[in-house]
């Protein structure tokens, strides 16, 4: 008797055997099809891994599956392979990894088909006279069908007031029929372009030629300063593959998926360009997914999870802003879509391009080692000049809600010249915290080791780490004084100050609080694009992807924020952010200037970034990492644990360390650091700790992880804490 061996979404790292459902011919089943099964008290959707002749489960414990849901696997073989590889590499349970590679509706066991693929129409020779006078409702229904010769869905029939239950009657009389309608894949247009492409400059031309010359798998790092015309390189490289009848997949960061980016692709290509963004319903997502799988969608733009989008004729993959950390999923299945893109390119034998102005140190290392072909765009496209940097030393200068007097002067002169000003402050809310002037008490979060942020609109205290909120106290918790003062400035506060300083100019704030409403971002962009002088103040939402031709002054209020971070990547992140923001200045005919307020104007990192640029900074950073034996010169994985009592998580991780110390099978060359309490030990009421494993040998590290995890899984103590493994962590907290 054959058994079905299934991957099931569950935290357990193993496969599950079931008896085939009744009336099922197991020999005909293709691995990858979905199977509905009872699991504990639930019914879940598993994925068939193999049909096996033997099982280790006692026969009386085996349950029969409920149903096989597909005749062919929804995921093509390469995607199945990619998801399996990812589950394995990121040490994530296979069933969950496979499930996450599927659209939500397929995870839930819905049919793998289009929303309106079953349609109804009247038969060709249907004659209304065949229906008697008394069958008024049937006559209405037939008329409705006749009004839709290309077919109508049952939902639409109901919406028009028709009775779908009567369709049966019409079939019996041979008046109606159902058929399957699918979007048409043969969109063979002789004219795949809407507009004439720009004439490339030399550097762009070389990049496009290198990419389109690639045969089979080839990874590229496209490093182009902001405004160098990377997007134009993407568009023209994509055109090459489109003309061969292939598809392109473009991944962008979460907040980089701006209407502007999508609009540029739609304006260029006279072909289906489809977007997988967070506002889609599950139904819409499945429809896009199917159209990509069937080759109808030719260009697919999406965020992290779109890396699992199946393509019928894969041509090329782009990762835009490849340094962005949103490509790494930060909980559950902790994959990195950028790294998976390289793997996928390898499986599908297609080129993969990582584009950015500020490469991640890892990618720079890969390019230096010759693993990626390195393409550079050093010039801004068109007539735009690179922005000029000025370090504004604010030691001993009074700050007015975050703004120094020399900066206020410069803002004024740019506005008076009729151009726009962008002010970057990576802290939303009114003030980072509230302090008692009499005793120094600070409004801290009760569930985190963090201060609560004061918000004005609406007036409350908010913890940005656990989302808890409370009213603003009138009295100090500690001494009862009423002298409570906001400390420091967030975007709300600086916005208020700017409104007072420049009442005759609009001040537009862009942060998570002002952009939640649908279309809010679009309305803001429309206003900015009118081109009238104004001040934009906001967080990193302003930094990415936007093209503001009228902005001539960019001010960075707190350029020091990452200098003394506990995370070794703190400075890398700050440098990337500073250059992204700076890149918004002077992107067309108006020259741009970037003013950075700093308390460390002579810090070598800041000065090298400003005077020599990102490349010099990054090379220095890379050699420091290599000297300090940090990634990318080492492979790294992190065990995290959290528990309700202080010390518990650390005790659990200490046990792991003991296992490492005592393990005689321990592969050579794996080192560990910790366990240590996390830099923010308490968050959302839980106490957290971490243990880092490192090795120069990836295989040794993975073997060690695997044996540790299987030991932990069988340890009852492990259930008292929440633990997880993060392979190639991008965030050390
Ligand atoms: P990046 O993505 O590198 O920041 P973009 O692709 O957004 O740069 O290009 C910046 C601006 O330069 C855009 O307005 C774009 O239309 C323009 N541009 C790009 N390439 C050219 C070119 N070859 N000739 C003229 N203008 C160009
Ligand atoms: Zn007090
Ligand atoms: Zn909190």
PDB file of C-alpha atoms in Angstrom, residues 621-630 633:
ATOM      1  CA  UNK A 621      34.162  49.579   6.124  1.00  0.00           C
ATOM      2  CA  UNK A 622      34.797  46.257   4.370  1.00  0.00           C
ATOM      3  CA  UNK A 623      38.439  46.108   5.395  1.00  0.00           C
ATOM      4  CA  UNK A 624      37.462  46.863   8.996  1.00  0.00           C
ATOM      5  CA  UNK A 625      34.933  44.020   8.909  1.00  0.00           C
ATOM      6  CA  UNK A 626      37.484  41.608   7.539  1.00  0.00           C
ATOM      7  CA  UNK A 627      39.983  42.655  10.224  1.00  0.00           C
ATOM      8  CA  UNK A 628      37.351  42.223  12.941  1.00  0.00           C
ATOM      9  CA  UNK A 629      36.262  38.811  11.541  1.00  0.00           C
ATOM     10  CA  UNK A 630      32.730  39.969  10.892  1.00  0.00           C
ATOM     11  CA  UNK A 633      34.326  37.584   5.732  1.00  0.00           C
TER      12      UNK A 633
END
